[in-house]
mmCIF file of C-alpha atoms and ligand atoms in Angstrom:
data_model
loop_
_atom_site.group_PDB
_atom_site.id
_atom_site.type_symbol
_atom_site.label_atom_id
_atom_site.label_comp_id
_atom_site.label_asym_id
_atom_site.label_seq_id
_atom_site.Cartn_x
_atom_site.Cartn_y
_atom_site.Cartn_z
ATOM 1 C CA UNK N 1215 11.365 17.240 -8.786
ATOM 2 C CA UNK N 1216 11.052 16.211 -5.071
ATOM 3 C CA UNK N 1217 13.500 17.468 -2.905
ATOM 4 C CA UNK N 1218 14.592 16.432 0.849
ATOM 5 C CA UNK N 1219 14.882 19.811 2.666
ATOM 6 C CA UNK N 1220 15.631 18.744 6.038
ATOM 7 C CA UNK N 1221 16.514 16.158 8.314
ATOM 8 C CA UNK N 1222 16.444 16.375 12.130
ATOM 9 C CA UNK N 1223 16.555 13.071 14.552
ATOM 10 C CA UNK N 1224 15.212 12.770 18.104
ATOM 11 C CA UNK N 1225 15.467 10.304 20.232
ATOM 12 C CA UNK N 1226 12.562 9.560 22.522
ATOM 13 C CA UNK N 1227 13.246 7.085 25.890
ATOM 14 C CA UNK N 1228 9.332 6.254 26.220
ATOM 15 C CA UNK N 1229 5.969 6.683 24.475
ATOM 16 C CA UNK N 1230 5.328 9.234 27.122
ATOM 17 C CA UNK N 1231 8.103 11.041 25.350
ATOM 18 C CA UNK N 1232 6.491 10.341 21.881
ATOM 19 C CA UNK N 1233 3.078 11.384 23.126
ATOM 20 C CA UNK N 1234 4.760 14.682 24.110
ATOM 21 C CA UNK N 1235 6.604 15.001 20.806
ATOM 22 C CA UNK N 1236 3.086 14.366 19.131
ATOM 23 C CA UNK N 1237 1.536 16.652 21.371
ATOM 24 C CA UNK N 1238 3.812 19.294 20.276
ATOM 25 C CA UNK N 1239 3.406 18.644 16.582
ATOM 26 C CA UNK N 1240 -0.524 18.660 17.083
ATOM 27 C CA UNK N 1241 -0.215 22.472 18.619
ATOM 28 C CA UNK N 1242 2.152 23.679 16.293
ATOM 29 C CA UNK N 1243 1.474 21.917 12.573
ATOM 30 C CA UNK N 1244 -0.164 24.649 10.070
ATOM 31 C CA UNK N 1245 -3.559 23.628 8.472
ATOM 32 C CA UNK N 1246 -2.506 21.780 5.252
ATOM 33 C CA UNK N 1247 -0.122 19.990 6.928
ATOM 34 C CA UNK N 1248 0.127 16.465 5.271
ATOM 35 C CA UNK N 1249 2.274 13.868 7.924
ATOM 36 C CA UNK N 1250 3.733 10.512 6.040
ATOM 37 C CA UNK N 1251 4.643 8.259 9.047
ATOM 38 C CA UNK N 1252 6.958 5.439 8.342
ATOM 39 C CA UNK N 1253 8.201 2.865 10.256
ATOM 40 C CA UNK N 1254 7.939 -0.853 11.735
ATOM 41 C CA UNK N 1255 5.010 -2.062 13.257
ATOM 42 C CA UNK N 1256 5.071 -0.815 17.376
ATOM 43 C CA UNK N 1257 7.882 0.986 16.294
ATOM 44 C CA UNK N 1258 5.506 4.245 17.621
ATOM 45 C CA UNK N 1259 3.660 5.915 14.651
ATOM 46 C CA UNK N 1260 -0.096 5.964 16.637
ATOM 47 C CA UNK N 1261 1.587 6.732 19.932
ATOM 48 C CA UNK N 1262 2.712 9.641 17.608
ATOM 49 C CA UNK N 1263 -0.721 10.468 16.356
ATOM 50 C CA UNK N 1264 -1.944 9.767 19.566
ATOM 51 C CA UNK N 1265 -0.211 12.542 20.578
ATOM 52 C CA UNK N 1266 -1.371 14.990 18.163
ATOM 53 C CA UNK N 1267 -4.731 14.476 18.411
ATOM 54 C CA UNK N 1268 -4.230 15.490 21.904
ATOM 55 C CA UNK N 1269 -2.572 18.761 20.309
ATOM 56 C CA UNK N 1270 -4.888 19.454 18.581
ATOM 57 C CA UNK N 1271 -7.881 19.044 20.981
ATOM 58 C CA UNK N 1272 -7.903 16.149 22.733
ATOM 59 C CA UNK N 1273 -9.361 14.008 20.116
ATOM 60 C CA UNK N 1274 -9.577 10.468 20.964
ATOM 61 C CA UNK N 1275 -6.858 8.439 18.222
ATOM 62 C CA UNK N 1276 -6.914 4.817 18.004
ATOM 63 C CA UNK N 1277 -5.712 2.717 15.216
ATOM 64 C CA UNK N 1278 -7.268 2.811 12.258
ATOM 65 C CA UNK N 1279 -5.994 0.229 10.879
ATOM 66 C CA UNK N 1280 -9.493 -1.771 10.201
ATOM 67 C CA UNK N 1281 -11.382 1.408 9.071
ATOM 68 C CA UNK N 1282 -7.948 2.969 7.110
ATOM 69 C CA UNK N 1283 -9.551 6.291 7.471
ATOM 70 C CA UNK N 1284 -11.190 8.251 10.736
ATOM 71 C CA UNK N 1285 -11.742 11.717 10.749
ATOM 72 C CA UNK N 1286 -11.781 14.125 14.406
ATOM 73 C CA UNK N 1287 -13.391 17.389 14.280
ATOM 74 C CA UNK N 1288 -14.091 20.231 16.794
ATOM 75 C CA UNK N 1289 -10.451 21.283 18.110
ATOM 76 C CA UNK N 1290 -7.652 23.685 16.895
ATOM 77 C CA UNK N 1291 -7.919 21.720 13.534
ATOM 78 C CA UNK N 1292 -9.780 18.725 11.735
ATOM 79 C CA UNK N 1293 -7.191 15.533 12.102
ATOM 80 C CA UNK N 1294 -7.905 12.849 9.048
ATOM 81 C CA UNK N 1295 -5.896 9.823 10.300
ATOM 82 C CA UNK N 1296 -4.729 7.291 7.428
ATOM 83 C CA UNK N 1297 -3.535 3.727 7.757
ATOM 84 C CA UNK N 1298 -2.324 2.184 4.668
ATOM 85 C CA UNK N 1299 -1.581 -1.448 5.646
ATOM 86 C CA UNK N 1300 -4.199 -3.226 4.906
ATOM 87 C CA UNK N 1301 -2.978 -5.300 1.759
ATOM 88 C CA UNK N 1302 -4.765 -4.447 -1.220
ATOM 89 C CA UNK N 1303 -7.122 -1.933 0.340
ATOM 90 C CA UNK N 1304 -5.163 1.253 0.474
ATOM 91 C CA UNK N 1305 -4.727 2.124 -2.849
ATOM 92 C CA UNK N 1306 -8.325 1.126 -3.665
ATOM 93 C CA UNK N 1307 -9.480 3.230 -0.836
ATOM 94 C CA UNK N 1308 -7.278 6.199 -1.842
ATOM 95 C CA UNK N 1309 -8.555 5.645 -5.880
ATOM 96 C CA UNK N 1310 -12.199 5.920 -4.485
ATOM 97 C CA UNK N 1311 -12.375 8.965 -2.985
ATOM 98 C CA UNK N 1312 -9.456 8.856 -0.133
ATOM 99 C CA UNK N 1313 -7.039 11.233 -1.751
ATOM 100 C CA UNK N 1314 -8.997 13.992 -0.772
ATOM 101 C CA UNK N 1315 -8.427 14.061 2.438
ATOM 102 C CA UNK N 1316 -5.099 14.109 1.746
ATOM 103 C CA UNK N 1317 -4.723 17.619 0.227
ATOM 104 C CA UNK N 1318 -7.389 18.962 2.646
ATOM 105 C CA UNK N 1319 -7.904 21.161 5.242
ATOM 106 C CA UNK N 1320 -7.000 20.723 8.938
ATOM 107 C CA UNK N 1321 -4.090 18.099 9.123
ATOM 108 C CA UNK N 1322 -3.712 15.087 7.726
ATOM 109 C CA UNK N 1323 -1.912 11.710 9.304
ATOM 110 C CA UNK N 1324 -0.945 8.860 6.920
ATOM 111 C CA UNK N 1325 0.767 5.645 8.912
ATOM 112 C CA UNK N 1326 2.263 3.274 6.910
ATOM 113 C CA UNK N 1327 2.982 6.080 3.995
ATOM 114 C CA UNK N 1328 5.667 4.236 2.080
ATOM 115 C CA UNK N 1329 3.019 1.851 1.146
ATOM 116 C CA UNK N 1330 1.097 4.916 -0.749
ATOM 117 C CA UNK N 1331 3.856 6.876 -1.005
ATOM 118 C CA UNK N 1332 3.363 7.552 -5.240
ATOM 119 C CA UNK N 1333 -0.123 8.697 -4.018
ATOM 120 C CA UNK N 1334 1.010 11.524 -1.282
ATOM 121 C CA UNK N 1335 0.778 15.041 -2.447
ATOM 122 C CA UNK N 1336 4.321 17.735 -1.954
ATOM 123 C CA UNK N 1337 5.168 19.089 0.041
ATOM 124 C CA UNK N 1338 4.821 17.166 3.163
ATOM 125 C CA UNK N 1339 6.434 16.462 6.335
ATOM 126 C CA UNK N 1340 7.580 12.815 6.743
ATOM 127 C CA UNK N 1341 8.827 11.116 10.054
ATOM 128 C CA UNK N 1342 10.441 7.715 9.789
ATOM 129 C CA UNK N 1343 10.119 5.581 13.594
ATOM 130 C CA UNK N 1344 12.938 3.180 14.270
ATOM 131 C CA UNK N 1345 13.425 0.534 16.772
ATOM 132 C CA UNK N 1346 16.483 1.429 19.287
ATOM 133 C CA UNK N 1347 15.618 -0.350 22.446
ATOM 134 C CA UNK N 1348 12.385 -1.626 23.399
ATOM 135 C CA UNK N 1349 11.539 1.700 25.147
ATOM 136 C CA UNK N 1350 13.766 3.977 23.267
ATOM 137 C CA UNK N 1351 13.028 5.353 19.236
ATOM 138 C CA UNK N 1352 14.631 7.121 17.013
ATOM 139 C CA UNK N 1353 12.563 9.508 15.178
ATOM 140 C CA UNK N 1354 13.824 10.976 11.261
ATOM 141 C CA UNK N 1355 12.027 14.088 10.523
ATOM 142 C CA UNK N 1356 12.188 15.359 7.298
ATOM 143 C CA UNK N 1357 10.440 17.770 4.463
ATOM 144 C CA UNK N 1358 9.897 16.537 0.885
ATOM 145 C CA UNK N 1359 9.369 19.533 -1.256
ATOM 146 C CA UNK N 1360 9.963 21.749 -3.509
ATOM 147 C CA UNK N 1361 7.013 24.274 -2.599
ATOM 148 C CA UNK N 1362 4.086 24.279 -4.937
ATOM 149 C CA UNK N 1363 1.575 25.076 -1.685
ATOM 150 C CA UNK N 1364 0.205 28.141 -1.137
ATOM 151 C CA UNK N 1365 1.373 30.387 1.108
ATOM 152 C CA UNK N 1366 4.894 28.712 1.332
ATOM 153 C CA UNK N 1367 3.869 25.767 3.523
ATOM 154 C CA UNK N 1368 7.245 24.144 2.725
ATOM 155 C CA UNK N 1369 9.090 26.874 4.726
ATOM 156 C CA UNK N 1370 6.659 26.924 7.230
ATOM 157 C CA UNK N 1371 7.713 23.286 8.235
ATOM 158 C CA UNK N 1372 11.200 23.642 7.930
ATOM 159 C CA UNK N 1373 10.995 26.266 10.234
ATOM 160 C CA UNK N 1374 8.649 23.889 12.439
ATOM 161 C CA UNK N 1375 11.265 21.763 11.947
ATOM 162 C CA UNK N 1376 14.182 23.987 13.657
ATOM 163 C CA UNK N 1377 11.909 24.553 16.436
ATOM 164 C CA UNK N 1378 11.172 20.993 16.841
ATOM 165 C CA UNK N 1379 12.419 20.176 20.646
ATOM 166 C CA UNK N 1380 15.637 18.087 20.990
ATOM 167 C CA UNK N 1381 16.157 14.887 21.995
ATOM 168 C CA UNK N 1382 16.459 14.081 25.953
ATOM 169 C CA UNK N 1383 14.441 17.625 26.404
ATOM 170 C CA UNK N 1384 10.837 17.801 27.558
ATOM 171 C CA UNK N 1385 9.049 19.257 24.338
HETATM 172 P P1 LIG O 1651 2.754 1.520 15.296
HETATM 173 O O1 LIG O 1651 1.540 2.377 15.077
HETATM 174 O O2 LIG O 1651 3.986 2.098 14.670
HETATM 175 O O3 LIG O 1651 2.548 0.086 14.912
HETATM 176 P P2 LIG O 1651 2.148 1.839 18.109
HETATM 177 O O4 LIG O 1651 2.224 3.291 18.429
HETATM 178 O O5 LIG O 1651 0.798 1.251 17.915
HETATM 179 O O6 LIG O 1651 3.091 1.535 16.852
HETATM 180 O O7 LIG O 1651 2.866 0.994 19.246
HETATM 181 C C1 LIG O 1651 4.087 1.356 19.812
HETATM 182 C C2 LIG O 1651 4.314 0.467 21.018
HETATM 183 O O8 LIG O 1651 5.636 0.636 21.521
HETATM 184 C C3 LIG O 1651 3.356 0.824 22.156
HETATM 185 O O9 LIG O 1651 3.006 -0.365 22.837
HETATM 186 C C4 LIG O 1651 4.211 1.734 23.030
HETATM 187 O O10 LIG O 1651 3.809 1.721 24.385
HETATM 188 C C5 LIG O 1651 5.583 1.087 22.865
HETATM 189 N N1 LIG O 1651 6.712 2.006 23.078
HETATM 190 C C6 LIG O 1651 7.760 1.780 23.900
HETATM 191 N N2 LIG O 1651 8.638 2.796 23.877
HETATM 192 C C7 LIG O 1651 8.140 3.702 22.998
HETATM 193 C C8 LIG O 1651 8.615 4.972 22.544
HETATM 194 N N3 LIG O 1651 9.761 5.526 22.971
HETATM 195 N N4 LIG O 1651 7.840 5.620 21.641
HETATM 196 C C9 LIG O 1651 6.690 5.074 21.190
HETATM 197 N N5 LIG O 1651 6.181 3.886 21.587
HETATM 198 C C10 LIG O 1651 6.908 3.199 22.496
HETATM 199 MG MG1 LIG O 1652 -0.271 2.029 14.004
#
């Protein structure tokens, strides 16, 4: 059964803020980590990757949504960046050989995850991006569980979690 184990919100004032929040995310996520992004389009979720790719070694993110998959290599960790818009394509893509990278090693970005969402592996840290203003976002964290990963990777992100810098603070 999949659980929701926590919930923390931040609010960010400007995509600097989400780059930072990224930023902070790509220096701290464990290796297995497996991020569901959610959320309207420009509502922020590859200003958010963005952001971690810079985290985890300044690895140049741009949308994938044309190529649904790229993968960076040659900083802290490997970053496989999803995008499952494209209609039709994702689940295709993800029945031909994509899954893998979702259970794999280094960390793993999936925007647009509720459209795949049957597909994503547990546990796995999810972060819904909301529309508040046209600079401002509200970001939902959360961790689906329970923990069948080794070495208690659900616990590791709830604890990532607690850490996670508030809202209004510099991260
Ligand atoms: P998505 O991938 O969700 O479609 P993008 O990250 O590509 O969204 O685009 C977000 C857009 O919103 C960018 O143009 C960015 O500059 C702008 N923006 C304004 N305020 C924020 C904020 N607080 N956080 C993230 N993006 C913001
Ligand atoms: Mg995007």
């Amino acid at each position: 059964m999949v659980r929701e184990l926590v919930l923390r919100e931040v609010v960010s004032h400007s995509s600097e803020q989400t780059l930072a929040i990224g930023e902070w995310l790509g220096r701290e996520m464990p290796s297995g980590t497996l991020l569901a992004l959610d959320g309207d389009l420009g509502a922020g979720k590859t200003t958010l990757t963005r952001g971690i790719g810079q985290g985890l070694g300044g690895y140049p993110v741009s949308s994938p949504s044309f190529t649904l998959h790229d993968l960076h290599e040659g900083g802290r960790l490997p970053l496989s960046h999803c995008d499952a818009w494209m209609e039709g394509r994702e689940v295709a893509f993800l029945r031909d050989g994509g899954s893998e990278w979702l259970a794999g090693e280094g960390i793993c970005v999936v925007e647009w995850a509720e459209r795949v969402r049957e597909w994503l592996p547990c546990p796995r840290l999810w972060v819904r991006l909301l529309h508040r203003t046209p600079q401002t976002r509200r970001l939902e964290f959360r961790v689906l569980g329970p923990d069948g990963a080794p070495e208690g990777l659900t616990q590791v992100l709830v604890r990532l979690l607690e850490r996670l810098p508030e809202s209004g603070e510099s991260p």
